[in-house]
PDB file of C-alpha atoms in Angstrom:
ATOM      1  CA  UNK A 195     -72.076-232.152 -77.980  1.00 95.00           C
ATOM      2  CA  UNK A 196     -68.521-230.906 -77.494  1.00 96.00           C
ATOM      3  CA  UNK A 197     -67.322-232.213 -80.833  1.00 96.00           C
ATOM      4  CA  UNK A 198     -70.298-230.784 -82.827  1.00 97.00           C
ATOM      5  CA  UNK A 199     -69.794-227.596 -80.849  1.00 98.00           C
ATOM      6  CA  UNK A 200     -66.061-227.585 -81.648  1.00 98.00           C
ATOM      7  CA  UNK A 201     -66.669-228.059 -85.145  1.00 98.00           C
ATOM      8  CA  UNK A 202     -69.054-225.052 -85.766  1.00 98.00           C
ATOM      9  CA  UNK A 203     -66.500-222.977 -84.049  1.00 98.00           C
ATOM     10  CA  UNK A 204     -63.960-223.856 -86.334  1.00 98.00           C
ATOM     11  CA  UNK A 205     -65.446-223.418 -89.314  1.00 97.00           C
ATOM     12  CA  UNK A 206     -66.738-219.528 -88.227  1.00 98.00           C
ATOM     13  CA  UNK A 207     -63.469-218.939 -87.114  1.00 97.00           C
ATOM     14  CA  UNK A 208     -61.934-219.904 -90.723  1.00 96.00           C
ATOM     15  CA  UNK A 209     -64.791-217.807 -92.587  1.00 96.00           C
ATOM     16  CA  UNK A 210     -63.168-215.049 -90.385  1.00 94.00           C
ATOM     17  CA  UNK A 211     -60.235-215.180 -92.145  1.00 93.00           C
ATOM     18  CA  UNK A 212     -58.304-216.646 -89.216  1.00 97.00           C
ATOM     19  CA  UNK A 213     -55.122-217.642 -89.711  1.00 97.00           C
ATOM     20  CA  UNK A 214     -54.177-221.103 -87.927  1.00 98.00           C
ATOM     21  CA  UNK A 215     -50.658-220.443 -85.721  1.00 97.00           C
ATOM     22  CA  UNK A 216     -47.682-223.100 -85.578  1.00 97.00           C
ATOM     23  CA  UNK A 217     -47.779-225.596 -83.089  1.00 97.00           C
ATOM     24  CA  UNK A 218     -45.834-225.368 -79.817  1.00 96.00           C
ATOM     25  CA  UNK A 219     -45.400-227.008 -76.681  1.00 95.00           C
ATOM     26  CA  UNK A 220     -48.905-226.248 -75.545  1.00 96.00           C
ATOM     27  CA  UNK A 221     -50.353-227.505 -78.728  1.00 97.00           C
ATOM     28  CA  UNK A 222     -50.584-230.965 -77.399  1.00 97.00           C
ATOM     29  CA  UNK A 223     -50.581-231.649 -73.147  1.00 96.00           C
ATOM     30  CA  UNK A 224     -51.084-233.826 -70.599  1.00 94.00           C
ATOM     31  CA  UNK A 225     -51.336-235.043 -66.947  1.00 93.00           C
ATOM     32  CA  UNK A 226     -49.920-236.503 -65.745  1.00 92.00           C
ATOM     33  CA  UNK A 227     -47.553-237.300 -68.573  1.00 86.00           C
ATOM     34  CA  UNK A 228     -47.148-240.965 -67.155  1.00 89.00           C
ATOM     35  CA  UNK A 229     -50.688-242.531 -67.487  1.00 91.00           C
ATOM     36  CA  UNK A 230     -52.654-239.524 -68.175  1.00 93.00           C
ATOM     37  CA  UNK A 231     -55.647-239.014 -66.636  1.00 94.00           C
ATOM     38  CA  UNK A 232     -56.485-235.619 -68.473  1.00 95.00           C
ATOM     39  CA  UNK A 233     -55.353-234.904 -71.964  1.00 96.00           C
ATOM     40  CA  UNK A 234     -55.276-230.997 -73.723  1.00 96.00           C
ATOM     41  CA  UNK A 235     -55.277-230.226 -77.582  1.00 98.00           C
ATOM     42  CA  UNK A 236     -54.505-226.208 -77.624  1.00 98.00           C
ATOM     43  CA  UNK A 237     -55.364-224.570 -81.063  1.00 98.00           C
ATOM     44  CA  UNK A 238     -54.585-220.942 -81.607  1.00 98.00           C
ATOM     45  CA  UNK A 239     -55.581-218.177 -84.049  1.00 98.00           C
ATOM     46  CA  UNK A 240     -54.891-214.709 -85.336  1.00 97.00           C
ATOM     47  CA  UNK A 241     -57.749-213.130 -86.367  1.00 97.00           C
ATOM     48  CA  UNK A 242     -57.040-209.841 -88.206  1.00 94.00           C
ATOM     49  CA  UNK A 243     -58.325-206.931 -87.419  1.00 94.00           C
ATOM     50  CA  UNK A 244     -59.656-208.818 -83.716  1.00 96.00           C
ATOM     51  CA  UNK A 245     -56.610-210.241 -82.096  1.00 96.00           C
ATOM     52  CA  UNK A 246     -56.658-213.519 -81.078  1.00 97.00           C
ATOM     53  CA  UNK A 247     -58.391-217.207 -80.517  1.00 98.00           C
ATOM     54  CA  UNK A 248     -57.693-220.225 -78.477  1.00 98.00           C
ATOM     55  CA  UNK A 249     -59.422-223.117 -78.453  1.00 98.00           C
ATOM     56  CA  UNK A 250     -58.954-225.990 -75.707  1.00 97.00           C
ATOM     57  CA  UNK A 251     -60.331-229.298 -75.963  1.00 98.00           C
ATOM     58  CA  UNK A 252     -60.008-231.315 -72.873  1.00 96.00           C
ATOM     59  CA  UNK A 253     -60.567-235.497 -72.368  1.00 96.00           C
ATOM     60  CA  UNK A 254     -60.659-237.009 -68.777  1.00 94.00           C
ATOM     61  CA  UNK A 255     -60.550-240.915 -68.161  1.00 91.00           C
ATOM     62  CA  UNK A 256     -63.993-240.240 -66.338  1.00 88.00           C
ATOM     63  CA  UNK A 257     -66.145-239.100 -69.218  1.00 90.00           C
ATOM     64  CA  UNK A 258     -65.617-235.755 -68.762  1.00 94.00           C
ATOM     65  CA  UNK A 259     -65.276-233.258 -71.712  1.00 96.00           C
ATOM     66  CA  UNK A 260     -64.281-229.982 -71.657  1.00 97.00           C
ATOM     67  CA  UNK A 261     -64.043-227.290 -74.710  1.00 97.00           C
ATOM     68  CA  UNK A 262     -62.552-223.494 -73.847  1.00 97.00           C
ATOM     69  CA  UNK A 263     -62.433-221.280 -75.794  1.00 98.00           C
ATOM     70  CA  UNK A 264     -61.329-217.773 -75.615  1.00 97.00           C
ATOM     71  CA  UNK A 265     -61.419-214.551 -77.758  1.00 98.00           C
ATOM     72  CA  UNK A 266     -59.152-211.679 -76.943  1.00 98.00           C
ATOM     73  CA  UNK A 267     -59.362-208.447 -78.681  1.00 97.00           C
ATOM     74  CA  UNK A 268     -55.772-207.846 -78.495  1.00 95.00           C
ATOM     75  CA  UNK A 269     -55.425-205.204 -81.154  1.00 94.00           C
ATOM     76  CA  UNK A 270     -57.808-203.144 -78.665  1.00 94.00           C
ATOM     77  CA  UNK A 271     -61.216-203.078 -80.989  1.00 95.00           C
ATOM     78  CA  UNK A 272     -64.417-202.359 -78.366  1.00 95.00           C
ATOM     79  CA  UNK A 273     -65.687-205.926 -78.306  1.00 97.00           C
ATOM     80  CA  UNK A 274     -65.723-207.168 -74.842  1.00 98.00           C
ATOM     81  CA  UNK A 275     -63.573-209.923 -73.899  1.00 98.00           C
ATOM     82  CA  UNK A 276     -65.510-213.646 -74.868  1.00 98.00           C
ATOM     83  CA  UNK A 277     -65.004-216.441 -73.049  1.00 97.00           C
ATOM     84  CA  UNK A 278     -66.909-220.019 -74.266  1.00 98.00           C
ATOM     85  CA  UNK A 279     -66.716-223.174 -71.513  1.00 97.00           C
ATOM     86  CA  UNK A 280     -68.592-226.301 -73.083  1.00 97.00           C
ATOM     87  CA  UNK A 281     -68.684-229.279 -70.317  1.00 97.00           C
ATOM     88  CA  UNK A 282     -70.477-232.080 -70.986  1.00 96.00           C
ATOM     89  CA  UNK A 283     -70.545-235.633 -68.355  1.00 93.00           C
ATOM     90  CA  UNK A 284     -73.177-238.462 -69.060  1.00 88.00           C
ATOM     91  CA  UNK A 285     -76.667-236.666 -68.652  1.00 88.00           C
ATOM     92  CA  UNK A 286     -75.095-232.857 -67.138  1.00 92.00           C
ATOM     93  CA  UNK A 287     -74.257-230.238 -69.480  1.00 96.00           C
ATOM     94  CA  UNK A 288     -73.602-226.878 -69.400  1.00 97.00           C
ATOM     95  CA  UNK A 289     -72.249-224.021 -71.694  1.00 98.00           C
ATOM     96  CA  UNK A 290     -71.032-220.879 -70.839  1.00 98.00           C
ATOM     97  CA  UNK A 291     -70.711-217.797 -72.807  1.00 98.00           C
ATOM     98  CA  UNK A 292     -69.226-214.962 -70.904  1.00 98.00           C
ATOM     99  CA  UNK A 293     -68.667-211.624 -71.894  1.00 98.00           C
ATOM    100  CA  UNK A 294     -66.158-209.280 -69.773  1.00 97.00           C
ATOM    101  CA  UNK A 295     -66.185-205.180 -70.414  1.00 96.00           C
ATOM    102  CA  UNK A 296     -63.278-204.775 -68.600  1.00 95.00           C
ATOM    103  CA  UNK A 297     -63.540-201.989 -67.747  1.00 92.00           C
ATOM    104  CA  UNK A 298     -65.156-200.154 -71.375  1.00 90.00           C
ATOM    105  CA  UNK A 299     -68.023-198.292 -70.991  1.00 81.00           C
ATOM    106  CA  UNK A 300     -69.324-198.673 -74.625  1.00 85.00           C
ATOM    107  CA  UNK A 301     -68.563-201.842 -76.966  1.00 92.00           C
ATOM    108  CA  UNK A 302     -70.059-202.890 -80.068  1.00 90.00           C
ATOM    109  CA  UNK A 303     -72.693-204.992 -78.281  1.00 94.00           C
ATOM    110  CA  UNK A 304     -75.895-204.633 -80.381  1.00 95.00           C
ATOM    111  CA  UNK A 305     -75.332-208.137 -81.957  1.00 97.00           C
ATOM    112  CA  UNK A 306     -74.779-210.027 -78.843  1.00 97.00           C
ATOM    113  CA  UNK A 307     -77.291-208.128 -77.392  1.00 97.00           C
ATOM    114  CA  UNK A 308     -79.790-210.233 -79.574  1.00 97.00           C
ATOM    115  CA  UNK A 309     -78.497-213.542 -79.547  1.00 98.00           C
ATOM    116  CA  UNK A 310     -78.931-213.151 -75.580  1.00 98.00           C
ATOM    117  CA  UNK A 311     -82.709-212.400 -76.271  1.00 98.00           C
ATOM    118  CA  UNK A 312     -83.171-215.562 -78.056  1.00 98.00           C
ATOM    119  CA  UNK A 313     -81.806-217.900 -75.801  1.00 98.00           C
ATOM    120  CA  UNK A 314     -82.258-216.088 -72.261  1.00 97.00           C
ATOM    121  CA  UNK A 315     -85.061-218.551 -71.229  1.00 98.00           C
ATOM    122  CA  UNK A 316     -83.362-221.790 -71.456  1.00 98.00           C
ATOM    123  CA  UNK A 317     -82.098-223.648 -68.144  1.00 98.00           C
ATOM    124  CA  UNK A 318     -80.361-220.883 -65.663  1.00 98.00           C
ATOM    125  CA  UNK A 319     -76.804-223.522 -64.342  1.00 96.00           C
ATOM    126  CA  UNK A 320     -76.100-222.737 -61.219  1.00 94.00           C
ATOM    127  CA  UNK A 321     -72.841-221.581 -60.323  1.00 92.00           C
ATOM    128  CA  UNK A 322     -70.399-221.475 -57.101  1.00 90.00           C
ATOM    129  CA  UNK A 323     -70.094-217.626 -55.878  1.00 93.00           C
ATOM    130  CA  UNK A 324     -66.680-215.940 -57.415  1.00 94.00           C
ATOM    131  CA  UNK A 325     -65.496-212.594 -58.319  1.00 96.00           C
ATOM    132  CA  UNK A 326     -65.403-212.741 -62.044  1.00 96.00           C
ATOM    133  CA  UNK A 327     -69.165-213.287 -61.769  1.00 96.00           C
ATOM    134  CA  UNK A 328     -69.708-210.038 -60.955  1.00 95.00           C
ATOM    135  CA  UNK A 329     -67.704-208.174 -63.851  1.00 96.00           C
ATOM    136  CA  UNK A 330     -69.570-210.221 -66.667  1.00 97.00           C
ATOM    137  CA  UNK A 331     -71.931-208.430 -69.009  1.00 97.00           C
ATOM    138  CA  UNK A 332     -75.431-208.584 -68.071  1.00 96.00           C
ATOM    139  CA  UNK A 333     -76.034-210.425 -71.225  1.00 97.00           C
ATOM    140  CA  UNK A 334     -73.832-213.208 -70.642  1.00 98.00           C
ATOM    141  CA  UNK A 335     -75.379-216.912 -70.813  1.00 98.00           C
ATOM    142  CA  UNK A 336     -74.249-219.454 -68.547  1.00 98.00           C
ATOM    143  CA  UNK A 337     -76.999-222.065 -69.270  1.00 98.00           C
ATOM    144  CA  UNK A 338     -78.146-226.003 -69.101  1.00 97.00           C
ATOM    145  CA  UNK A 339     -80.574-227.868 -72.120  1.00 96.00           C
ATOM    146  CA  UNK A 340     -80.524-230.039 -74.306  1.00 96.00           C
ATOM    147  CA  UNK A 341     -77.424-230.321 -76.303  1.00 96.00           C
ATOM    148  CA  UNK A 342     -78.635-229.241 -79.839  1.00 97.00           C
ATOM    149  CA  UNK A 343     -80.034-226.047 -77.828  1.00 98.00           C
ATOM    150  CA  UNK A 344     -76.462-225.238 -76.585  1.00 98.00           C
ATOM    151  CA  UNK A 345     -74.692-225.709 -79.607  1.00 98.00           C
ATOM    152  CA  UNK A 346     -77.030-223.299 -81.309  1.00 98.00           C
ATOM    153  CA  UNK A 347     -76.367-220.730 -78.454  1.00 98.00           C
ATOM    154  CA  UNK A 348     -72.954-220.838 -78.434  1.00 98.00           C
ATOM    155  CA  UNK A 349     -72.350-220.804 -82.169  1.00 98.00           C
ATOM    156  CA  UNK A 350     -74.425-218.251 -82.794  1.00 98.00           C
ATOM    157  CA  UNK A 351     -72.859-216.307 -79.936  1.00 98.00           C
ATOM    158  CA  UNK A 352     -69.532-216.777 -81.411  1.00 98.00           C
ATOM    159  CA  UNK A 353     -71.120-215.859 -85.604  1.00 98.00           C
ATOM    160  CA  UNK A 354     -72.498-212.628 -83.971  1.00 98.00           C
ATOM    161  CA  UNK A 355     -69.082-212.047 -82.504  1.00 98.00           C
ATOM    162  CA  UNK A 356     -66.840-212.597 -84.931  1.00 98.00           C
ATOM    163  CA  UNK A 357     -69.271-210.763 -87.417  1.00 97.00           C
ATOM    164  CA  UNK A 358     -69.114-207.621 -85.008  1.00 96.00           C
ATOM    165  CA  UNK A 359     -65.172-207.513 -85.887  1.00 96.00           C
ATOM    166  CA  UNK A 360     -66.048-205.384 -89.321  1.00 93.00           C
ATOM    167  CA  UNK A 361     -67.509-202.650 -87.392  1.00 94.00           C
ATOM    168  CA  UNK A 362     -65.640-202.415 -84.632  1.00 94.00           C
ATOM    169  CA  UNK A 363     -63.183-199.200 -83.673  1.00 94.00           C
ATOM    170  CA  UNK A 364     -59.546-199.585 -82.755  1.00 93.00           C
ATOM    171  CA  UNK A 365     -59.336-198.161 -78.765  1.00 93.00           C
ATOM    172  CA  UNK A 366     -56.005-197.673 -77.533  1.00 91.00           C
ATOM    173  CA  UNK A 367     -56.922-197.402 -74.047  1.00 92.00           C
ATOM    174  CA  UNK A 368     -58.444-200.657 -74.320  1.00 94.00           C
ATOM    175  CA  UNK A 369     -55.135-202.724 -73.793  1.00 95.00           C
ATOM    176  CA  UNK A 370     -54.067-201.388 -70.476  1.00 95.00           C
ATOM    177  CA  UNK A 371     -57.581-202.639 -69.515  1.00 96.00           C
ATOM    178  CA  UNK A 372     -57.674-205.901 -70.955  1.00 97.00           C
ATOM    179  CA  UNK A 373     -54.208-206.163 -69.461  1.00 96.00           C
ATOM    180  CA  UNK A 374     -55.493-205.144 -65.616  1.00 96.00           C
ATOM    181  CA  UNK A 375     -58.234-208.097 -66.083  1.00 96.00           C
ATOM    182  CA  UNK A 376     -56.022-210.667 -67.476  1.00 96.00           C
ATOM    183  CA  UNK A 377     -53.847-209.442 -64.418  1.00 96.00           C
ATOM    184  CA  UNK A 378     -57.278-210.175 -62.371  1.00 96.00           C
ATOM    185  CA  UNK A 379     -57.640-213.126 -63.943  1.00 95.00           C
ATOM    186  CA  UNK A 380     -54.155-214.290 -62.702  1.00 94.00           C
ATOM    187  CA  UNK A 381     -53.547-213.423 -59.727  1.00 94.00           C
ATOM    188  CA  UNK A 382     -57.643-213.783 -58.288  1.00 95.00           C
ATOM    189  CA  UNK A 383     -58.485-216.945 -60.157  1.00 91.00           C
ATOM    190  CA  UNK A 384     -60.059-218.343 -62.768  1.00 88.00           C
ATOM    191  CA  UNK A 385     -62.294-221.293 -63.337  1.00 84.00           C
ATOM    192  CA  UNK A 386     -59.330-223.281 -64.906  1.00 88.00           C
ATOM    193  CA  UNK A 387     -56.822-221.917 -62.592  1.00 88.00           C
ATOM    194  CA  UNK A 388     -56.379-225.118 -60.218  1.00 85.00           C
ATOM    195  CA  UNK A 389     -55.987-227.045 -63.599  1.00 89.00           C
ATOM    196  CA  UNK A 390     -53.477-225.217 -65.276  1.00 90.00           C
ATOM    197  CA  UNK A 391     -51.415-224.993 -61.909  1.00 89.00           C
ATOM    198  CA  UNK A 392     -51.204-228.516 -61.884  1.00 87.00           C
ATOM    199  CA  UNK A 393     -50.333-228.928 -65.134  1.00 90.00           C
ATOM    200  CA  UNK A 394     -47.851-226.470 -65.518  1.00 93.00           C
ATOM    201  CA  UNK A 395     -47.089-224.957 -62.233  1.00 93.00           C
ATOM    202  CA  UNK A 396     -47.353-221.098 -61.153  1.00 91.00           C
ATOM    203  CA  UNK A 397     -44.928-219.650 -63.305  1.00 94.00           C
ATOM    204  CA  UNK A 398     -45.968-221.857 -66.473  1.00 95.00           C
ATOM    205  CA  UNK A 399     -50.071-220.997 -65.881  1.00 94.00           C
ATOM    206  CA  UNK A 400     -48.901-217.520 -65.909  1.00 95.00           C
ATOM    207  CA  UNK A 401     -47.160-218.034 -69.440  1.00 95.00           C
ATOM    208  CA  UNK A 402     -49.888-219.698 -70.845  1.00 96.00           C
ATOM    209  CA  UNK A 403     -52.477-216.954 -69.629  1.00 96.00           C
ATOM    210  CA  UNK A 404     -50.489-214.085 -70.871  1.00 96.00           C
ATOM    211  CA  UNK A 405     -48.930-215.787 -74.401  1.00 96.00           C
ATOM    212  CA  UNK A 406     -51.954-218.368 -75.307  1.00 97.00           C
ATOM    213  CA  UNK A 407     -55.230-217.362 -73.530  1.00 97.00           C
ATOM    214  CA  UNK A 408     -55.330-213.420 -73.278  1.00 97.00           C
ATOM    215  CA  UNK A 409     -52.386-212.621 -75.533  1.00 97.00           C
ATOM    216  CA  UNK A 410     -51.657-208.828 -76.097  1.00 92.00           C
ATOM    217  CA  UNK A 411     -50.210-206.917 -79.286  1.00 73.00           C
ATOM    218  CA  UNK A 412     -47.452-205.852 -76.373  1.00 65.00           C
ATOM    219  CA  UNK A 413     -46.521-201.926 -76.875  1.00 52.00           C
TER     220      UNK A 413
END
């Protein structure tokens, strides 16, 4: 599931006319380096007229795979904040496609709008209680299936996206918003937070937050 996902992605972010950035130290991680237990392959994009894409594919010596990716208006157009999480372990599977506001009372929504329609009646995944639950848009999907059914929901979540970017409207008030949540996202937690703290320590999961996950066009 997570490499057909991670395929799909790819190819709608190219037909955005995203361009792939250099490789860096985060391109390729691991933990721990001796041994590795967990291994990280970091792509990012700059998507113009949008801002920015990462894309995180995670291995585990247990089976586990993991596929993150995140989509950051940075150049302050009124799409809401997207945030993909693929998992996928033997039989249990889940995707996540989480919209955040931040803040915005109007984005250009319409689009997402309908892909939630199609796929709101698929498998509900139950989630632990946290604050970031609470600030996603109501049509968010964090869902369970079959894995062709997730695939299809979060690609088409991400073609509906990306094809929003033509009509969106630059906001400048937008980045001091985006900036507060990614602030939020910091300092309150995230789902990956524990992770990234291991891997890289505080200061370093700060870094990668602010210049690989949620990077801003800094003014």
């Amino acid at each position: 599931m997570i490499g057909e996902l991670k395929q799909k992605a790819v190819s709608l972010i190219s037909e955005s006319n995203a361009v792939l950035l250099p490789e860096d130290r985060h391109t390729n991680m691991k933990y721990p380096k001796i041994l590795p237990i967990m291994r990280f392959r970091v792509d990012r994009y700059k998507v113009p007229g949008f801002g920015h894409v990462m894309l995180m594919h995670t291995t585990t010596k247990m089976g586990m795979e993991l596929l993150t990716m995140s989509f950051m208006p940075s150049e302050s157009v009124d799409l809401p904040y997207l945030l993909v999480d693929a998992m996928s372990m033997k039989k249990k599977r889940c995707v996540f496609v989480e919209y955040y506001g931040c803040g915005m009372e109007e984005l250009s929504d319409d689009a997402l709008k309908d892909v939630y329609d199609d796929y709101r009646d698929l498998p509900d995944y139950e989630e632990k209680e946290n604050w970031y639950i609470k600030e996603r848009m109501p049509y968010s999907l964090i869902k369970t299936g079959m894995p062709d059914q997730l695939v299809s929901m979060a690609s088409d979540s991400i073609k509906a996206y990306l094809g929003s970017v033509s009509t969106t409207r630059f906001i400048p008030d937008y980045r001091d918003k985006l900036r507060s949540f990614r602030e939020r996202m910091i300092t309150q937690g995230n789902p990956s937070s524990k992770t990234f703290k291991m891997l890289l320590k505080e200061d370093g999961a700060r870094t990668f937050m602010e210049t690989v996950i949620m990077p801003l066009e800094e003014s």
